[in-house]
Coordinates of C-alpha atoms and ligand atoms in Angstrom, one line a residue:
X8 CA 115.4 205.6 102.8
X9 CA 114.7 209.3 102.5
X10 CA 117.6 211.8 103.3
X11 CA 117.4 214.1 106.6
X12 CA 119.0 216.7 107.7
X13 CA 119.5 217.9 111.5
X14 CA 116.4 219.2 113.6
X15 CA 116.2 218.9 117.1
X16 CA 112.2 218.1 117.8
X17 CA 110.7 214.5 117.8
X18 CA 109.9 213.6 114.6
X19 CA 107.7 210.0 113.0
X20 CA 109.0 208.0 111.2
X21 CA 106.1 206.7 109.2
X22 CA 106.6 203.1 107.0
X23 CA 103.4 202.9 104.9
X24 CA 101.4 200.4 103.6
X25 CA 100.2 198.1 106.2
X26 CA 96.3 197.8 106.6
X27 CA 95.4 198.5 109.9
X28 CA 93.2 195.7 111.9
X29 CA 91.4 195.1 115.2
X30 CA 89.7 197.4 118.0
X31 CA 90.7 201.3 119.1
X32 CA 89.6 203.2 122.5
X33 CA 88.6 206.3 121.7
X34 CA 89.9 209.0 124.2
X35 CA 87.8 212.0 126.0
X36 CA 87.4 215.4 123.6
X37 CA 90.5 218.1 123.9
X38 CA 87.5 220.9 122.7
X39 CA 85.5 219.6 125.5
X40 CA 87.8 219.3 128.0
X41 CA 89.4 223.0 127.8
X42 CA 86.1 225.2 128.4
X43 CA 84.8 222.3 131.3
X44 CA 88.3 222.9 132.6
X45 CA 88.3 226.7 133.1
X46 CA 84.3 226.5 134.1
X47 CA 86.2 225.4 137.5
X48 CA 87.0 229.2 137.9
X49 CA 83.0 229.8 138.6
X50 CA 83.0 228.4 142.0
X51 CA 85.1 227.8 144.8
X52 CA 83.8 224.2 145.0
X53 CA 85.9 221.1 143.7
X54 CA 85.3 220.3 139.8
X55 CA 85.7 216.6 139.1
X56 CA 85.9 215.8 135.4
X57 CA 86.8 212.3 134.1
X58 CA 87.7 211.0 130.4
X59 CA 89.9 213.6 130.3
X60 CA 92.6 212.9 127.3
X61 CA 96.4 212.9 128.3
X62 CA 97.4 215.4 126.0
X63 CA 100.0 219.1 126.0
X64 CA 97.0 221.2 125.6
X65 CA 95.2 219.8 128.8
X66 CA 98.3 220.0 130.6
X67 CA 98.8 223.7 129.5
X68 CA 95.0 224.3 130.4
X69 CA 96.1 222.9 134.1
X70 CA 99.4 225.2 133.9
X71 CA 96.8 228.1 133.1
X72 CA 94.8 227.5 135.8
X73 CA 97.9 226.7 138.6
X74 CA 99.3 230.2 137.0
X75 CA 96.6 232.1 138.7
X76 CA 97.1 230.4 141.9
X77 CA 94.2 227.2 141.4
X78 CA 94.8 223.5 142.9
X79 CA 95.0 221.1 140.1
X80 CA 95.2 217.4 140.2
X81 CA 95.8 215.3 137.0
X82 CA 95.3 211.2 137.7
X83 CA 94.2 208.7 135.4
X84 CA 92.3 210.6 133.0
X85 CA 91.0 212.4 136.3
X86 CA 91.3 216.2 136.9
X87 CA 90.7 217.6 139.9
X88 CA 90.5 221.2 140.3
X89 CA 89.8 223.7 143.2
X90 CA 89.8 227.7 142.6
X91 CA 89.1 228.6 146.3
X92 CA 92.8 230.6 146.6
X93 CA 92.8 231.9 143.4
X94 CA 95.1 235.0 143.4
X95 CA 95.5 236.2 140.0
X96 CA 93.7 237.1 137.0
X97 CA 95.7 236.9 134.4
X98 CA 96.5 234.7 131.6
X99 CA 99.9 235.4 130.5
X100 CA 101.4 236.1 127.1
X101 CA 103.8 232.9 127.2
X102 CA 100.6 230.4 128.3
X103 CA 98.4 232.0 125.1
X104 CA 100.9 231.5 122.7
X105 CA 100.9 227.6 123.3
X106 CA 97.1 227.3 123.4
X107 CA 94.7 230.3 121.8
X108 CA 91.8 228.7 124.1
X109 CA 93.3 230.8 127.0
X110 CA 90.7 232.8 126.1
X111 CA 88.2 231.0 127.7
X112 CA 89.5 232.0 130.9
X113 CA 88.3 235.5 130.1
X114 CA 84.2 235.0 130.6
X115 CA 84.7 232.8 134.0
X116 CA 86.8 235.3 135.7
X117 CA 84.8 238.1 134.7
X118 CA 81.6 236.1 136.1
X119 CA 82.9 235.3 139.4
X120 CA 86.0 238.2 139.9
X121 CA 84.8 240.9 137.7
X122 CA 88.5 241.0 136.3
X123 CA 90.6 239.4 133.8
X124 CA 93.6 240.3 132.0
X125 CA 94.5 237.8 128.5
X126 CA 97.4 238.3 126.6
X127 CA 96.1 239.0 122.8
X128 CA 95.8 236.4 121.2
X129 CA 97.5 237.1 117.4
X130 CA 96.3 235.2 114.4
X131 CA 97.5 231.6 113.7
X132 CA 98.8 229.3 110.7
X133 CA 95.0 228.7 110.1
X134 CA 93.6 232.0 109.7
X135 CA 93.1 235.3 111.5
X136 CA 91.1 233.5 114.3
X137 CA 89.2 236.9 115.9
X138 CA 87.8 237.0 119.2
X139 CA 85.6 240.3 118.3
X140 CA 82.8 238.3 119.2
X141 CA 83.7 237.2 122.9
X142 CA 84.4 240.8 123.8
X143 CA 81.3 242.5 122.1
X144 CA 78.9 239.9 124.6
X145 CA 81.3 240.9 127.9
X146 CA 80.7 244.7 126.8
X147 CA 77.1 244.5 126.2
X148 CA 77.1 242.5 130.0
X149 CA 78.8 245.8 131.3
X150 CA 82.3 245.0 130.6
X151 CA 85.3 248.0 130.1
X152 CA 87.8 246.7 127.8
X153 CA 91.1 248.1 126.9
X154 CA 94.1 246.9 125.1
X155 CA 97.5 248.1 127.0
X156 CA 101.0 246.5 126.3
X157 CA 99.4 243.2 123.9
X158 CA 96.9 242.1 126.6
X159 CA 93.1 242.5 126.5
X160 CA 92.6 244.2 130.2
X161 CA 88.6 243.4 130.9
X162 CA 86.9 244.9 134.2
X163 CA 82.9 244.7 134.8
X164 CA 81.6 245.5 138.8
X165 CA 78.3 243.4 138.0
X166 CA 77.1 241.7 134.7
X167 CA 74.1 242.9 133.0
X168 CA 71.9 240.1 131.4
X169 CA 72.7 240.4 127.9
X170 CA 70.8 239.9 124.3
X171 CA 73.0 239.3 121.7
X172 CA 72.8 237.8 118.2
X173 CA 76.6 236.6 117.0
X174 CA 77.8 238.0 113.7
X175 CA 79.3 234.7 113.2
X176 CA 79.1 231.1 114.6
X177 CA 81.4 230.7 116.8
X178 CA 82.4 227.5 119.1
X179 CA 84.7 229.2 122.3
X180 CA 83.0 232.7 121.4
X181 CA 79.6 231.0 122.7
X182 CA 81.6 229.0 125.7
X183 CA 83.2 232.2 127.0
X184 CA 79.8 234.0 126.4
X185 CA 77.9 231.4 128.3
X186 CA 80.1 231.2 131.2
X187 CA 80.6 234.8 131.2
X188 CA 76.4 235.0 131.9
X189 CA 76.3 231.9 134.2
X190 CA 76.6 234.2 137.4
X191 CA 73.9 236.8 136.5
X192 CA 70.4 236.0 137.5
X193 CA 68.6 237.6 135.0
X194 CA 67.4 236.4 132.0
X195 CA 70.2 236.7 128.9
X196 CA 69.4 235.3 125.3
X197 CA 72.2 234.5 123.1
X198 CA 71.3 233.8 119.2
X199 CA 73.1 232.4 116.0
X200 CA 75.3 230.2 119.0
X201 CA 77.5 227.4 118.1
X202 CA 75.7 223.8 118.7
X203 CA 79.5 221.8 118.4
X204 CA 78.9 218.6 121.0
X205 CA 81.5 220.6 123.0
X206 CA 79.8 223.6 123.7
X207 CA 76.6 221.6 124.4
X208 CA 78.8 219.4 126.7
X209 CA 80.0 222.4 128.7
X210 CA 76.2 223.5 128.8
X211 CA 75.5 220.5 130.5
X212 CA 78.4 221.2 133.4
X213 CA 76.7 224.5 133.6
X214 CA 73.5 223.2 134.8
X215 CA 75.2 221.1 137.0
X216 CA 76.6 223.4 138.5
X217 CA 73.0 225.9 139.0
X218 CA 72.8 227.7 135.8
X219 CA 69.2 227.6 133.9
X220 CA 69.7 227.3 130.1
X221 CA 67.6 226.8 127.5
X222 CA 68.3 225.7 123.9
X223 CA 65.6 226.5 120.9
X224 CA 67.6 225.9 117.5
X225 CA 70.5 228.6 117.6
X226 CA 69.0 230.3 120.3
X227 CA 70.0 229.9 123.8
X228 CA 68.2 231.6 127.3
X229 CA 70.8 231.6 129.8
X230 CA 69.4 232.6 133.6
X231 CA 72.6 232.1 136.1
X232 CA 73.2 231.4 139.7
X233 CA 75.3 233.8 142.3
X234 CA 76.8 231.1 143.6
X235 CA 77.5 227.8 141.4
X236 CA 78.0 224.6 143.0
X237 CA 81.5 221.9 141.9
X238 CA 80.3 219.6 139.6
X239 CA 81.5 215.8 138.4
X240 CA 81.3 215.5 134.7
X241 CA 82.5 212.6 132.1
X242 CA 83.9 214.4 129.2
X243 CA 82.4 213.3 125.8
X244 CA 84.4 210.8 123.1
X245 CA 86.5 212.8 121.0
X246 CA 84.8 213.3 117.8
X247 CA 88.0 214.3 115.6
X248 CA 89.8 211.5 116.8
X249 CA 87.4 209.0 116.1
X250 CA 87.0 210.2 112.3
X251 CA 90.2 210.6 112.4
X252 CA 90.7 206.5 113.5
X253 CA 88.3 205.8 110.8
X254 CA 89.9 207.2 108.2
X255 CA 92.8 205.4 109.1
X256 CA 90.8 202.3 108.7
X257 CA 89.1 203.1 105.4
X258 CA 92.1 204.6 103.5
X259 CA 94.3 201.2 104.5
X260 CA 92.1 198.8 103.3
X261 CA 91.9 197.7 106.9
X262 CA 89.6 196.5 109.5
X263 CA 88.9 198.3 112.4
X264 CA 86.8 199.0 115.4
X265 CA 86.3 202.2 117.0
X266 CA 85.2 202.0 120.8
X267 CA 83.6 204.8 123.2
X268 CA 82.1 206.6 120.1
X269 CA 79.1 208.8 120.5
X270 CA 77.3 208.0 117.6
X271 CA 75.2 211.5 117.1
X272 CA 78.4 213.3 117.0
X273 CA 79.8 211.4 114.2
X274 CA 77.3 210.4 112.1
X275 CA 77.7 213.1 109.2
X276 CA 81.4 212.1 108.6
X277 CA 80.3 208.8 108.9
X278 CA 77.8 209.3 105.7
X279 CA 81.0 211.0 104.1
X280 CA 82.9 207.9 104.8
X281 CA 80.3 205.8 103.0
X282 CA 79.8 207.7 100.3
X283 CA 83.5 206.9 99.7
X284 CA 83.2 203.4 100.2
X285 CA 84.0 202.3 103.2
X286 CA 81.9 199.6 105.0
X287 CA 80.3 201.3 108.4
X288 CA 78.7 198.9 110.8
X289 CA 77.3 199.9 114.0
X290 CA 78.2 197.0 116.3
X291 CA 76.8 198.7 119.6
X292 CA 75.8 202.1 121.1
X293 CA 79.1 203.4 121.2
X294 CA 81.1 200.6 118.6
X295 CA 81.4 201.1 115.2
X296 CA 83.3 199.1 112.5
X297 CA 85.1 200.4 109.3
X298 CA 86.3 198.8 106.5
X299 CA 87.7 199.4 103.4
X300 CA 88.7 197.4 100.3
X301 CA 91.2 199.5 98.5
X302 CA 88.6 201.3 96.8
X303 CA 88.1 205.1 97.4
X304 CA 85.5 206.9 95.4
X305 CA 85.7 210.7 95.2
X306 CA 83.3 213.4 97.6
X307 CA 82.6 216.9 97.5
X308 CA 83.0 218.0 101.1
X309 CA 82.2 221.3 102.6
X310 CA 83.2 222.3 105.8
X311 CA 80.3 224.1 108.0
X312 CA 79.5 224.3 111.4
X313 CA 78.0 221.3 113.1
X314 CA 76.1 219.5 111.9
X315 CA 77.7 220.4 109.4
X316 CA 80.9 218.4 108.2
X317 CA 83.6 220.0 110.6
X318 CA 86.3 221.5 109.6
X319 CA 89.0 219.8 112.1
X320 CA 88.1 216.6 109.6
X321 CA 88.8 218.6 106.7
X322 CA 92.7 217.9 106.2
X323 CA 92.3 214.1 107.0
X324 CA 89.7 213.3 104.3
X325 CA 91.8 215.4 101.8
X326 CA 94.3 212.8 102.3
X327 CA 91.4 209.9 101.4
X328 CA 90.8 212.5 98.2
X329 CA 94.7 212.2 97.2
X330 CA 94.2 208.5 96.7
X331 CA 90.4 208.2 95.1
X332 CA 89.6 206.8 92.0
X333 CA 88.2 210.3 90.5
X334 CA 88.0 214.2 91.1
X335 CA 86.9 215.1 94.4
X336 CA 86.5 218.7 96.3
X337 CA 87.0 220.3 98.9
X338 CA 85.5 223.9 100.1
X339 CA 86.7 225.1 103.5
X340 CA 84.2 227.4 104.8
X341 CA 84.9 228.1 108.1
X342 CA 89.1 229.1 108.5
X343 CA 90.3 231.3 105.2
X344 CA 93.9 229.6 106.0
X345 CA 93.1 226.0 106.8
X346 CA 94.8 224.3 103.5
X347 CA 98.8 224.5 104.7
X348 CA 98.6 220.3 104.4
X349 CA 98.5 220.5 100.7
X350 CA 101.8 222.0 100.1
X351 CA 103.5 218.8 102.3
X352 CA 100.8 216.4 100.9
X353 CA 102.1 217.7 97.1
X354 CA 105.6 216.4 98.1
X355 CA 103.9 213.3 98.5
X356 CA 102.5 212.9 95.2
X357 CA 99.4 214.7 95.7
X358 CA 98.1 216.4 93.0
X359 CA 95.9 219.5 94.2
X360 CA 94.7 222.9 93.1
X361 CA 93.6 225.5 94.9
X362 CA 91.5 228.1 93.9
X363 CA 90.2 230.6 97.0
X364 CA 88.7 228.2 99.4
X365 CA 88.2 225.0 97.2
X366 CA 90.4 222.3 97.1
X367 CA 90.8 220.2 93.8
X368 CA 91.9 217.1 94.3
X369 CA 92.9 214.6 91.6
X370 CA 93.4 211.2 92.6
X371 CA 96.2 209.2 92.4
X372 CA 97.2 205.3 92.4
X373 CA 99.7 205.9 95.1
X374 CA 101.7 208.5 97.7
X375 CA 105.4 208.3 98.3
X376 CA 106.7 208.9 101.1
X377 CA 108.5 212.2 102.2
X378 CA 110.1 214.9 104.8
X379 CA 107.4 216.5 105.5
X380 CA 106.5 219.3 107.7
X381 CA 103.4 219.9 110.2
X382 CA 101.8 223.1 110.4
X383 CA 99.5 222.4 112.5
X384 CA 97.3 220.3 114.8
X385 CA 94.7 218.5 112.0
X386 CA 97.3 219.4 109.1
X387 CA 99.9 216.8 110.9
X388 CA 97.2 214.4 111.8
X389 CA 96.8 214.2 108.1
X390 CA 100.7 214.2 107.4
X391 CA 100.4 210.9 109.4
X392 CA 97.6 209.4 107.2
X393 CA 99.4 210.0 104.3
X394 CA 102.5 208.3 106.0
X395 CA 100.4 205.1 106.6
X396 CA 99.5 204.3 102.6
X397 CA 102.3 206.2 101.1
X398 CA 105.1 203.9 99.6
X399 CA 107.9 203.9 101.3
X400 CA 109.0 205.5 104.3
X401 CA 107.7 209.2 105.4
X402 CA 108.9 211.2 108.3
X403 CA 106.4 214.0 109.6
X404 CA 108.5 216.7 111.3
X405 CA 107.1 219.2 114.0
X406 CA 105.1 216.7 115.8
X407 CA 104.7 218.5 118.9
X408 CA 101.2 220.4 117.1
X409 CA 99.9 216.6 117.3
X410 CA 100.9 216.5 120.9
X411 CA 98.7 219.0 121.7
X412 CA 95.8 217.3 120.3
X413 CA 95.5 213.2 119.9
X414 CA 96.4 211.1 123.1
X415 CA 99.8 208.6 122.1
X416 CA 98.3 208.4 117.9
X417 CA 101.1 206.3 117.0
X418 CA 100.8 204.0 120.1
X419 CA 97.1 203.8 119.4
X420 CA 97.9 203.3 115.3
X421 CA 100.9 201.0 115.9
X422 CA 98.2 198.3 118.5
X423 CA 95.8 198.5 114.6
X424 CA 99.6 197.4 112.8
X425 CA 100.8 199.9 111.7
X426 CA 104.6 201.0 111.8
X427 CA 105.3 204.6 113.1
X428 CA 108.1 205.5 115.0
X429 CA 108.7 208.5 117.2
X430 CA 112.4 209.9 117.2
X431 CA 113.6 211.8 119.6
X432 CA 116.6 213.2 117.6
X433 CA 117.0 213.5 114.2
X434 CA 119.3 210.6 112.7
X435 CA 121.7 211.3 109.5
X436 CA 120.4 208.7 106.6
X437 CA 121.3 210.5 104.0
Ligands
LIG518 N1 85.5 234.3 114.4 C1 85.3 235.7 114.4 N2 85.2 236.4 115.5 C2 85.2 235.8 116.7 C3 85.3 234.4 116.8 C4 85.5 233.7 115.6 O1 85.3 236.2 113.3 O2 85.1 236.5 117.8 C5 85.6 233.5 113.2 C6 87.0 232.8 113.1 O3 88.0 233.6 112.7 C7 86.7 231.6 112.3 C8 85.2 231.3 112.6 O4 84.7 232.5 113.2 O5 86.8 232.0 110.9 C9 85.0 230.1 113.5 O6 85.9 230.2 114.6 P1 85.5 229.7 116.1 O7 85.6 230.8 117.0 O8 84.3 228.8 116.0 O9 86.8 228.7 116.4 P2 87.5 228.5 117.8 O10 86.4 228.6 118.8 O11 88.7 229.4 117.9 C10 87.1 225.9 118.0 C11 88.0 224.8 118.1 C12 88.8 224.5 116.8 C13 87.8 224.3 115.7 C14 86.8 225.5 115.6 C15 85.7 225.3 114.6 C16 88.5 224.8 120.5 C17 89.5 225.0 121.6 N3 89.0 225.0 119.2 O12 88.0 227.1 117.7 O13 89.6 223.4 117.0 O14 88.5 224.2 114.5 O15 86.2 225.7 116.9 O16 85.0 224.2 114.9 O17 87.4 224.4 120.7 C18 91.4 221.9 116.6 O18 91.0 221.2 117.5 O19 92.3 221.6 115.8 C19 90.8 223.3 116.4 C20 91.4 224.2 115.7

């Protein structure tokens, strides 16, 4: 048993080596969810979305939203929310710290109220994460923008249709830009956009609610309503957390199915996964199966923007590297900090080498369970593969950046056979 010391968050306790079997629901997207969540600020109508995952950052997104004086029900994977009283516009410092997707309140409030005050969002443990590109789109539609006391103070008295071409791809850079457009009736065009199943799932609650928009390759023609209507809206499967399921699946040996998949959205990491070995089936349109017989060859994997492999993946299929028979690497593309899982994975027996934004991984027979730490959401996800074919027993520490991310992981891992406990308080072993 490994030796602890005192810490006062939950914690896993991980016991590895069980091969997981038998069938896994996959939950609603968290990426999908946030932006559909704060589109509720562009009308005063009632916004019904469904599939919605039980997770912290949806329940910060509703503390957001309640913040500024909005009505929001949470029920059964139901949210409910009306904007009619709003009173505020502001998205305070304490909210934006939790979740950096408080941003996204920005472009709706601008569209509707022609205000919005954000507390700054600072970089986080996976890179500088810059919202340049959100606020050069609200200042060609007309937007003043100052920076007074570490919030981003945005005023506009009408938005102009705007053409804009993004420096970079970027996923809630295009959300906020489309939503920021969705009330101006002229014509905007919006190029090099972000094509992530979650942006294209809030473009289909835009239309919903009035909003014209066109898609041609990166290039999208926006041509909004004054007045949007509510909408109802089933949030799409969450792709992360069904590669991340898979994985599971593969890496154990196991045998496992994966319901409420959307097969588009996960067909590239599901090439990946093949490439490695594992046996993919497609039982259905939204079923898949995954199995694995020990055997993990090595990949070269490059994170890019979808379709591209994506990046939130990146972390868990490092952990399938640790254990392949071979040299396999890894190039992340897309964050210049997103490797912080290699240092923990290392005290597990990993042997990695990192050289500027590739990952070398040489594989291993075997992991051995550690203390290890998370550093974030996709890093501890990984943390928690590792756990599950690691000898021994591993305890992943800071588990609240899961939270935030995968709807009850353990509960969903422990139903396949696996053995993870969550402790509330840390317990003296040692
Ligand atoms: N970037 C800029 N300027 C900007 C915006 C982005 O330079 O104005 C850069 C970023 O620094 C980064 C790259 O562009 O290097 C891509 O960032 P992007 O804006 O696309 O990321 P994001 O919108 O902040 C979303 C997801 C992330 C996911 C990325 C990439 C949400 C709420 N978050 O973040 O999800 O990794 O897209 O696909 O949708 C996660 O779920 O664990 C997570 C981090």
């Amino acid at each position: 048993m490994t030796s602890i010391t005192s810490y006062d968050s939950e914690f896993f306790l991980i016991g590895g080596g069980k091969r997981l079997k038998g069938r896994v629901r996959i939950s609603g997207s968290k990426n999908a969810t946030l932006p559909i969540m704060m589109a509720s600020l562009l009308t005063e109508e009632r916004c019904l979305l469904s599939n919605v995952p039980n997770l912290l950052d949806v329940k910060t997104a509703r503390e957001l939203l309640e913040f500024m004086g909005a009505d929001a029900k949470v029920e059964d994977g139901r949210v409910l929310i009306e904007t009619r009283n709003l009173r505020g516009f502001v998205a305070p410092d304490h909210i934006v710290r939790k979740m950096r997707a408080s941003i996204l309140v920005a472009g709706p409030l601008l569209a509707r109220f022609g205000k919005a005050v954000v507390g700054m969002p600072g970089g986080c443990s996976i890179g500088a994460r810059l919202i340049d590109q959100h606020l050069k789109v609200f200042e060609r539609g007309g937007a003043n923008i100052s920076i007074k006391n570490g919030y981003i103070h945005m005023e506009v008295e009408k938005v102009k249709p705007v053409e804009y071409t993004f420096d970079v791809i970027t996923v809630t850079g295009t959300e906020n830009a489309l939503m920021f457009l969705s009330r101006c009736p002229k014509r905007s065009i919006l190029r090099n956009v972000a094509l992530e199943p979650e942006v294209m799932d809030l473009v289909e609650v835009l239309k919903k609610m009035g909003v014209e928009i066109e898609v041609e390759g990166r290039t999208m023609i926006i041509k909004g309503g004054e007045e949007l209507r509510g909408f109802e809206h089933k949030v799409i499967p969450d792709r992360i957390e069904a590669g991340t399921l898979a994985v599971a699946g593969f890496i154990t040996g196991g045998d496992v199915v994966l319901e409420g998949v959307c097969l588009e959205h996960i067909g590239g990491q599901l090439e990946k996964l093949k490439e490695a070995g594992a046996v993919v089936e497609i039982l259905g349109l939204d079923r898949i199966r995954v199995r694995g017989d020990g055997r993990i060859e090595p990949l070269e994997v490059e994170t890019r923007e979808y379709p591209g492999f994506p990046t939130d993946m990146q972390a868990q299929f490092m952990v399938m590297c640790c254990v392949a028979h071979g040299v396999s690497q890894i190039t992340e593309n897309i964050f210049e900090n997103r490797f912080q899982h290699v240092n923990e994975l290392q005290r597990m027996g990993a042997v990695i080498k990192l050289k500027g934004k590739t990952a070398t991984i040489y594989g291993q027979e075997k992991l051995s369970g550690a203390e290890v730490f998370s550093t974030d959401l996709r890093a501890s996800a990984s943390l928690v593969l590792a756990g599950l074919i690691a000898e021994g027993e591993t305890i992943v520490r800071d588990i609240y950046h899961l939270d935030r991310g995968y709807e009850r992981l353990e509960e969903k891992l422990n139903n396949l056979g696996a053995w993870i406990e969550r402790v509330a308080h840390a317990r003296n072993t040692g």
